[in-house]
Short mmCIF file of C-alpha atoms and ligand atoms in Angstrom, two decimals:
data_model
loop_
_atom_site.label_atom_id
_atom_site.label_comp_id
_atom_site.label_asym_id
_atom_site.label_seq_id
_atom_site.Cartn_x
_atom_site.Cartn_y
_atom_site.Cartn_z
CA MET A 26 -19.29 -2.77 26.50
CA SER A 27 -17.15 -4.82 28.87
CA ILE A 28 -13.37 -4.51 28.44
CA GLU A 29 -13.15 -8.28 28.95
CA GLN A 30 -13.59 -10.36 25.85
CA THR A 31 -13.74 -13.95 24.78
CA PRO A 32 -12.34 -15.23 21.46
CA GLN A 33 -15.86 -16.19 20.35
CA ALA A 34 -17.18 -12.69 21.03
CA PHE A 35 -14.12 -11.14 19.32
CA GLU A 36 -15.09 -12.80 16.02
CA THR A 37 -18.65 -11.45 16.11
CA LEU A 38 -17.77 -7.84 16.91
CA ASN A 39 -17.63 -4.96 14.49
CA PRO A 40 -13.86 -4.24 13.98
CA ILE A 41 -14.34 -0.54 14.89
CA ASP A 42 -16.03 -1.43 18.21
CA GLU A 43 -13.45 -4.09 18.98
CA ALA A 44 -10.59 -1.67 18.16
CA ARG A 45 -12.20 0.95 20.44
CA ARG A 46 -12.34 -1.58 23.30
CA GLN A 47 -8.66 -2.47 22.85
CA ILE A 48 -7.51 1.15 22.43
CA GLU A 49 -9.26 2.15 25.65
CA ILE A 50 -7.33 -0.57 27.49
CA CYS A 51 -4.08 0.68 25.90
CA ASN A 52 -4.92 4.23 26.95
CA ALA A 53 -5.11 3.09 30.56
CA CYS A 54 -2.00 0.90 30.32
CA ARG A 55 0.36 3.05 28.17
CA TYR A 56 3.20 0.53 28.37
CA CYS A 57 3.84 0.80 24.59
CA GLU A 58 4.00 4.60 24.51
CA GLY A 59 7.36 4.80 22.69
CA TYR A 60 6.68 2.03 20.14
CA CYS A 61 5.16 3.99 17.26
CA ALA A 62 3.06 7.02 16.31
CA VAL A 63 -0.18 5.25 17.34
CA PHE A 64 0.32 5.33 21.11
CA PRO A 65 1.21 9.05 21.49
CA ALA A 66 -1.90 9.77 19.38
CA ILE A 67 -4.01 7.56 21.68
CA THR A 68 -2.87 9.37 24.81
CA LYS A 69 -4.15 12.73 23.50
CA GLN A 70 -7.78 11.57 23.79
CA LYS A 71 -10.14 10.10 26.35
CA THR A 72 -12.90 9.02 23.96
CA PHE A 73 -12.61 7.68 20.43
CA GLY A 74 -15.12 8.28 17.62
CA ASP A 75 -15.19 6.08 14.50
CA GLY A 76 -13.04 8.62 12.60
CA ASP A 77 -10.42 8.58 15.40
CA ILE A 78 -10.23 4.78 15.22
CA SER A 79 -9.79 4.90 11.41
CA GLN A 80 -7.02 7.47 11.80
CA LEU A 81 -5.18 5.33 14.39
CA ALA A 82 -5.56 2.26 12.17
CA ASN A 83 -3.95 4.04 9.23
CA LEU A 84 -1.09 5.26 11.43
CA CYS A 85 -0.32 1.65 12.44
CA HIS A 86 2.14 -0.12 10.14
CA ASN A 87 1.59 -3.60 11.61
CA CYS A 88 5.08 -4.00 13.11
CA ARG A 89 3.51 -6.21 15.84
CA GLY A 90 5.84 -4.93 18.56
CA CYS A 91 2.90 -4.02 20.82
CA TYR A 92 1.40 -7.52 20.50
CA TYR A 93 4.60 -9.29 21.53
CA ALA A 94 5.15 -6.86 24.43
CA CYS A 95 1.58 -7.01 25.71
CA GLN A 96 0.65 -8.78 28.95
CA TYR A 97 -3.05 -8.75 28.00
CA THR A 98 -2.99 -11.01 24.92
CA GLU A 99 -4.72 -14.41 25.05
CA PRO A 100 -5.07 -16.37 27.28
CA HIS A 101 -5.65 -13.18 29.33
CA GLU A 102 -9.36 -12.34 29.44
CA PHE A 103 -8.77 -8.97 27.72
CA ALA A 104 -7.62 -10.95 24.61
CA LEU A 105 -5.76 -8.01 23.04
CA ASN A 106 -4.55 -8.21 19.43
CA LEU A 107 -4.11 -4.56 18.49
CA PRO A 108 -2.16 -5.17 15.21
CA GLY A 109 -4.84 -7.62 14.02
CA VAL A 110 -7.88 -5.48 14.77
CA LEU A 111 -6.25 -2.29 13.43
CA ALA A 112 -5.43 -4.17 10.20
CA GLN A 113 -9.13 -5.00 9.84
CA VAL A 114 -10.24 -1.43 10.51
CA ARG A 115 -7.62 -0.15 8.05
CA GLN A 116 -8.82 -2.51 5.31
CA ASP A 117 -12.46 -1.57 5.97
CA SER A 118 -11.62 2.15 5.81
CA TRP A 119 -10.15 1.74 2.28
CA GLN A 120 -13.20 -0.26 1.20
CA ASP A 121 -15.78 2.07 2.78
CA HIS A 122 -14.29 5.23 1.27
CA ALA A 123 -13.48 3.74 -2.14
CA TRP A 124 -14.94 5.28 -5.29
CA PRO A 125 -16.90 3.64 -6.84
CA ARG A 126 -17.87 2.04 -3.53
CA GLY A 127 -19.25 -1.13 -5.15
CA ALA A 128 -15.91 -1.76 -6.87
CA GLY A 129 -14.14 -1.58 -3.49
CA GLN A 130 -16.54 -4.13 -2.00
CA ALA A 131 -16.22 -6.46 -5.00
CA PHE A 132 -12.41 -6.31 -4.88
CA HIS A 133 -12.51 -7.00 -1.14
CA ARG A 134 -14.54 -10.19 -1.78
CA SER A 135 -12.76 -11.53 -4.89
CA GLY A 136 -9.62 -9.45 -5.48
CA VAL A 137 -7.43 -12.23 -6.88
CA ALA A 138 -10.03 -13.39 -9.42
CA ILE A 139 -10.73 -9.80 -10.53
CA ALA A 140 -6.99 -9.05 -10.91
CA CYS A 141 -6.46 -12.20 -13.04
CA ALA A 142 -9.48 -11.38 -15.23
CA VAL A 143 -8.31 -7.77 -15.75
CA ILE A 144 -4.78 -8.86 -16.72
CA VAL A 145 -6.09 -11.45 -19.21
CA GLY A 146 -8.60 -8.92 -20.58
CA PHE A 147 -5.95 -6.25 -21.15
CA MET A 148 -3.54 -8.79 -22.70
CA ALA A 149 -6.27 -9.89 -25.12
CA LEU A 150 -7.02 -6.25 -26.00
CA LEU A 151 -3.34 -5.45 -26.60
CA LEU A 152 -2.80 -8.56 -28.73
CA ALA A 153 -5.93 -7.71 -30.73
CA VAL A 154 -4.69 -4.16 -31.34
CA GLN A 155 -1.32 -5.56 -32.44
CA ALA A 156 -3.07 -8.07 -34.74
CA ILE A 157 -5.10 -5.46 -36.61
CA GLY A 158 -1.82 -3.84 -37.60
CA SER A 159 -1.91 -0.46 -35.95
CA ALA A 160 1.88 -0.35 -35.53
CA GLY A 161 4.11 2.18 -37.16
CA GLY A 162 7.39 3.36 -35.67
CA ASP A 163 10.68 2.23 -34.14
CA GLY A 164 11.40 0.08 -31.10
CA PHE A 165 8.26 -1.09 -29.28
CA TYR A 166 6.21 1.24 -31.47
CA ALA A 167 6.91 -1.21 -34.32
CA THR A 168 4.68 -3.64 -32.40
CA LEU A 169 2.12 -1.27 -30.90
CA SER A 170 1.73 2.26 -32.22
CA HIS A 171 2.26 5.30 -30.01
CA ASN A 172 -1.30 6.47 -30.60
CA ALA A 173 -2.74 3.09 -29.57
CA MET A 174 -0.64 3.14 -26.37
CA VAL A 175 -1.80 6.66 -25.52
CA ALA A 176 -5.46 5.81 -26.21
CA ILE A 177 -5.29 2.84 -23.82
CA PHE A 178 -3.03 4.29 -21.12
CA VAL A 179 -4.44 7.79 -20.62
CA PRO A 180 -7.87 6.63 -19.30
CA ALA A 181 -6.23 3.83 -17.31
CA PHE A 182 -3.98 6.40 -15.63
CA LEU A 183 -6.60 9.14 -15.09
CA PHE A 184 -9.13 6.77 -13.49
CA PRO A 185 -7.00 5.89 -10.42
CA VAL A 186 -6.03 9.58 -9.96
CA LEU A 187 -9.73 10.54 -9.85
CA SER A 188 -10.77 7.52 -7.78
CA ILE A 189 -8.04 7.89 -5.14
CA GLY A 190 -8.63 11.66 -4.99
CA ILE A 191 -12.35 11.16 -4.17
CA SER A 192 -11.56 8.34 -1.76
CA LEU A 193 -9.00 10.42 0.16
CA ARG A 194 -11.38 13.35 0.32
CA ARG A 195 -14.01 11.09 1.96
CA TYR A 196 -11.43 9.70 4.38
CA TRP A 197 -10.19 13.20 5.26
CA ALA A 198 -13.73 14.32 6.15
CA HIS A 199 -14.29 11.12 8.18
CA ILE A 200 -11.21 11.67 10.38
CA GLY A 201 -11.97 15.39 10.87
CA GLY A 202 -8.97 16.66 8.88
CA GLN A 203 -8.29 20.41 8.94
CA LYS A 204 -6.90 22.78 6.30
CA VAL A 205 -3.55 21.35 5.19
CA THR A 206 -0.52 23.50 5.98
CA LEU A 207 2.95 23.37 4.42
CA GLY A 208 4.44 22.45 7.83
CA ALA A 209 2.18 19.38 8.22
CA LEU A 210 2.85 18.31 4.62
CA THR A 211 6.62 18.67 5.04
CA GLN A 212 6.65 16.60 8.20
CA ALA A 213 4.40 13.89 6.71
CA PHE A 214 6.37 13.58 3.46
CA GLY A 215 9.66 13.53 5.44
CA ASP A 216 8.41 10.67 7.64
CA ALA A 217 7.03 8.80 4.61
CA ALA A 218 10.23 9.20 2.53
CA ARG A 219 12.33 7.71 5.35
CA LEU A 220 9.58 5.24 6.35
CA LYS A 221 10.43 6.42 9.84
CA ASN A 222 7.62 4.49 11.51
CA LEU A 223 9.01 1.16 10.28
CA SER A 224 12.05 1.63 12.53
CA GLY A 225 10.15 0.08 15.47
CA GLY A 226 10.34 3.19 17.67
CA HIS A 227 13.60 2.05 19.31
CA GLY A 228 15.47 2.00 15.96
CA GLU A 229 15.91 -1.81 15.82
CA GLY A 230 13.18 -2.36 13.22
CA CYS A 231 9.98 -4.45 13.25
CA ASN A 232 9.53 -7.81 14.91
CA PHE A 233 7.12 -8.78 12.17
CA GLU A 234 8.60 -12.25 11.73
CA ASP A 235 8.78 -13.38 15.33
CA GLU A 236 8.58 -12.26 18.94
CA ASP A 237 12.31 -11.86 19.59
CA ARG A 238 13.51 -11.08 16.09
CA PHE A 239 13.88 -7.35 15.37
CA THR A 240 15.05 -6.56 11.83
CA HIS A 241 14.99 -3.78 9.27
CA LEU A 242 14.09 -6.23 6.47
CA ARG A 243 10.51 -4.96 6.18
CA ARG A 244 11.64 -1.35 6.09
CA ILE A 245 14.27 -2.18 3.43
CA GLY A 246 11.70 -4.11 1.34
CA HIS A 247 9.31 -1.15 1.50
CA GLN A 248 12.09 1.35 0.68
CA LEU A 249 13.20 -0.64 -2.38
CA THR A 250 9.61 -1.02 -3.57
CA MET A 251 8.67 2.62 -3.01
CA TRP A 252 11.78 4.11 -4.63
CA GLY A 253 11.68 1.53 -7.45
CA PHE A 254 8.08 2.45 -8.23
CA LEU A 255 8.83 6.19 -8.11
CA LEU A 256 11.85 5.81 -10.42
CA CYS A 257 9.76 3.83 -12.94
CA PHE A 258 7.12 6.55 -12.78
CA ALA A 259 9.84 9.21 -13.26
CA ALA A 260 11.13 7.27 -16.32
CA THR A 261 7.68 7.33 -17.96
CA SER A 262 7.19 11.01 -17.10
CA THR A 263 10.62 11.92 -18.52
CA ALA A 264 9.91 10.02 -21.74
CA THR A 265 6.57 11.86 -22.07
CA VAL A 266 8.27 15.25 -21.70
CA MET A 267 10.99 14.27 -24.20
CA HIS A 268 8.33 13.13 -26.70
CA TYR A 269 5.91 16.06 -26.47
CA VAL A 270 8.12 18.98 -25.38
CA PHE A 271 11.44 18.24 -27.10
CA ASP A 272 10.12 16.18 -30.03
CA LEU A 273 12.42 13.29 -29.09
CA PRO A 274 10.31 10.11 -29.47
CA ALA A 275 11.34 6.64 -28.22
CA PRO A 276 13.31 4.40 -28.57
CA TYR A 277 16.00 5.82 -26.29
CA ASP A 278 19.65 4.79 -25.79
CA LEU A 279 20.80 2.87 -22.74
CA LEU A 280 22.42 6.01 -21.32
CA SER A 281 19.34 8.22 -21.80
CA LEU A 282 17.43 9.48 -18.75
CA PRO A 283 14.26 7.37 -19.32
CA LYS A 284 16.32 4.17 -19.68
CA LEU A 285 18.60 4.87 -16.69
CA LEU A 286 15.62 5.72 -14.46
CA GLY A 287 13.51 2.83 -15.78
CA ILE A 288 16.15 0.09 -15.46
CA THR A 289 17.24 1.25 -11.99
CA GLY A 290 13.61 1.50 -10.90
CA GLY A 291 12.82 -1.94 -12.34
CA VAL A 292 15.73 -3.57 -10.49
CA LEU A 293 14.80 -1.89 -7.17
CA LEU A 294 11.12 -2.81 -7.61
CA THR A 295 12.03 -6.45 -8.37
CA LEU A 296 14.27 -6.69 -5.27
CA GLY A 297 11.77 -4.90 -3.01
CA THR A 298 8.71 -6.94 -3.99
CA ALA A 299 10.71 -10.20 -3.85
CA LYS A 300 11.80 -9.28 -0.31
CA LEU A 301 8.22 -8.44 0.76
CA ALA A 302 6.83 -11.66 -0.79
CA TRP A 303 9.52 -13.68 1.02
CA LEU A 304 8.79 -11.97 4.36
CA LYS A 305 4.99 -12.12 4.31
CA PRO A 306 4.55 -15.88 4.98
CA LYS A 307 7.02 -15.68 7.88
CA GLY A 308 4.68 -13.53 10.01
CA ASP A 309 1.74 -14.79 12.09
CA ARG A 310 -1.36 -14.34 9.90
CA SER A 311 -3.65 -13.73 12.87
CA LEU A 312 -1.79 -10.45 13.58
CA GLY A 313 -2.91 -9.03 10.23
CA ASP A 314 -6.24 -9.02 8.40
CA THR A 315 -6.74 -12.72 7.65
CA ARG A 316 -9.66 -11.90 5.29
CA VAL A 317 -7.31 -10.38 2.69
CA TRP A 318 -3.97 -12.21 3.22
CA GLY A 319 -4.19 -13.89 -0.21
CA GLY A 320 -5.19 -10.67 -1.98
CA GLU A 321 -2.27 -8.78 -0.40
CA MET A 322 0.16 -11.48 -1.49
CA ALA A 323 -1.31 -11.48 -5.01
CA PHE A 324 -0.83 -7.71 -5.19
CA ILE A 325 2.86 -7.97 -4.20
CA LEU A 326 3.32 -10.65 -6.86
CA LEU A 327 1.53 -8.49 -9.46
CA LEU A 328 3.99 -5.66 -8.77
CA PHE A 329 6.87 -8.17 -8.98
CA VAL A 330 5.62 -9.39 -12.39
CA VAL A 331 5.30 -5.76 -13.60
CA ALA A 332 8.95 -5.13 -12.70
CA VAL A 333 10.38 -8.41 -14.03
CA THR A 334 8.46 -8.34 -17.33
CA GLY A 335 9.64 -4.74 -17.88
CA LEU A 336 13.29 -5.79 -17.50
CA VAL A 337 12.85 -8.96 -19.58
CA LEU A 338 11.09 -6.97 -22.30
CA TYR A 339 14.01 -4.56 -22.49
CA ALA A 340 16.50 -7.46 -22.67
CA ALA A 341 14.42 -9.11 -25.43
CA THR A 342 14.35 -6.02 -27.67
CA GLY A 343 14.53 -7.02 -31.34
CA THR A 344 13.52 -10.67 -30.78
CA ALA A 345 10.36 -12.54 -31.80
CA ALA A 346 9.26 -12.64 -28.15
CA VAL A 347 8.53 -8.90 -28.06
CA PRO A 348 4.80 -8.93 -29.08
CA LEU A 349 3.81 -11.41 -26.35
CA LEU A 350 6.12 -9.89 -23.72
CA LEU A 351 4.84 -6.41 -24.55
CA ALA A 352 1.23 -7.56 -24.10
CA LEU A 353 2.11 -9.28 -20.80
CA HIS A 354 4.05 -6.30 -19.43
CA LEU A 355 1.56 -3.63 -20.49
CA GLY A 356 -1.37 -5.86 -19.43
CA THR A 357 0.04 -6.16 -15.87
CA VAL A 358 0.87 -2.42 -15.77
CA LEU A 359 -2.67 -1.51 -16.86
CA ALA A 360 -4.21 -3.93 -14.33
CA PHE A 361 -1.98 -2.45 -11.62
CA PHE A 362 -3.13 1.11 -12.35
CA LEU A 363 -6.81 0.27 -12.80
CA LEU A 364 -6.97 -1.74 -9.56
CA MET A 365 -4.73 0.59 -7.55
CA PRO A 366 -7.65 2.36 -5.77
CA PHE A 367 -8.99 -0.97 -4.43
CA SER A 368 -5.78 -2.89 -3.78
CA LYS A 369 -3.14 -2.82 -1.05
CA MET A 370 -1.32 -0.10 -3.04
CA VAL A 371 -3.83 2.43 -1.72
CA HIS A 372 -2.35 2.04 1.78
CA GLY A 373 0.50 4.38 0.80
CA PHE A 374 -1.94 7.24 0.09
CA TYR A 375 -3.98 6.64 3.27
CA ARG A 376 -0.81 6.37 5.36
CA LEU A 377 0.36 9.72 3.99
CA ALA A 378 -3.03 11.30 4.82
CA ALA A 379 -2.85 9.81 8.34
CA LEU A 380 0.67 11.25 8.80
CA VAL A 381 -0.55 14.71 7.70
CA ARG A 382 -3.45 14.49 10.19
CA ASP A 383 -1.08 13.29 12.91
CA ALA A 384 1.22 16.27 12.23
CA GLN A 385 -1.82 18.58 12.54
CA GLN A 386 -2.68 17.12 15.93
CA LYS A 387 0.83 17.49 17.42
S1 SF4 B 428 -0.71 -3.28 23.68
FE1 SF4 B 428 -0.87 -4.14 25.75
S2 SF4 B 428 1.05 -3.52 26.78
FE2 SF4 B 428 0.80 -2.21 24.99
S3 SF4 B 428 -0.26 -0.37 25.71
FE3 SF4 B 428 -1.83 -1.79 24.93
S4 SF4 B 428 -2.49 -2.94 26.73
FE4 SF4 B 428 -0.53 -1.98 27.26
S1 SF4 B 429 1.56 -3.02 15.47
FE1 SF4 B 429 3.34 -1.65 15.63
S2 SF4 B 429 2.66 0.18 14.53
FE2 SF4 B 429 0.80 -0.97 15.03
S3 SF4 B 429 0.10 -0.17 16.98
FE3 SF4 B 429 1.42 -1.93 17.44
S4 SF4 B 429 3.47 -1.04 17.79
FE4 SF4 B 429 2.23 0.49 16.72
#
């Protein structure tokens, strides 16, 4: 294939082939070597199989620094747009390795409609369970019994664990991953916890919003979202241990561990997702995967609604609004978990796998 390209030809190419063409140009140029983890990984190879391209795509965090620095973007005949084509390959890698595969393809085509239908379906189910009078307990259990919650939530939680596990296993085989060592895991988790690769390589942050504007806003938004989500998860896990191990069922006081973790997590998640939703329209859409821009935005907003309804529900405790708010909050939480393997949320798991593989190759 020629390294020259026209915009018309760009649109008809397979993203993997187009990414290979662009990466081979970068490997000869090497101007962006210090920008991120992608370029040092490129320079280790002379040829790039499909698995190598997928791995590079999942290492890229779409900061766009290489696009704005590049002398070979349009109108140059090479027509480089590395962030854009890697975003497409990345999206395709999640879809191709998804389990069940058909669900990944369906979500790729109509993610927003599916998410809305799942939320409405779960809300209807929860309201129906409330209406047939299964409640019996204190706090939220006076509206929806503990047993009903467990019966609905356990399958909805186990499904994404199984689905993402199978999906990552397929991805790992595709990129030629080796036996995982403690050293590679430690390095990958350390980089992920600090979101090191969102620092822009030079420490000034991404220029996601514009060519000359470097900021840490995207890194901060991701940090707030990630730690907010993990704290909410820790709150649920703590409450489960208190219920089953120490025979201390909910409701809990404001100063209890589940409440402190949950409220802090909810506030961080609200701030983080609001920041990401505010930032997303400011970037040039053509430097991401334009096919799924709406679905990505819908997913950020779903996470925002999960966080806000959780906080509002807590504030509304004891009022007549609880049954509807509980159905709305739990409906969005259930939709979030069920759709996690096919939505943008899965990028965190793939990014972690790519960081482990990158640590193995160093
Ligand atoms: S993005 Fe452009 S400037 Fe950067 S390494 Fe590739 S070809 Fe060179
Ligand atoms: S967009 Fe950013 S992270 Fe992706 S390859 Fe370019 S410089 Fe690296």
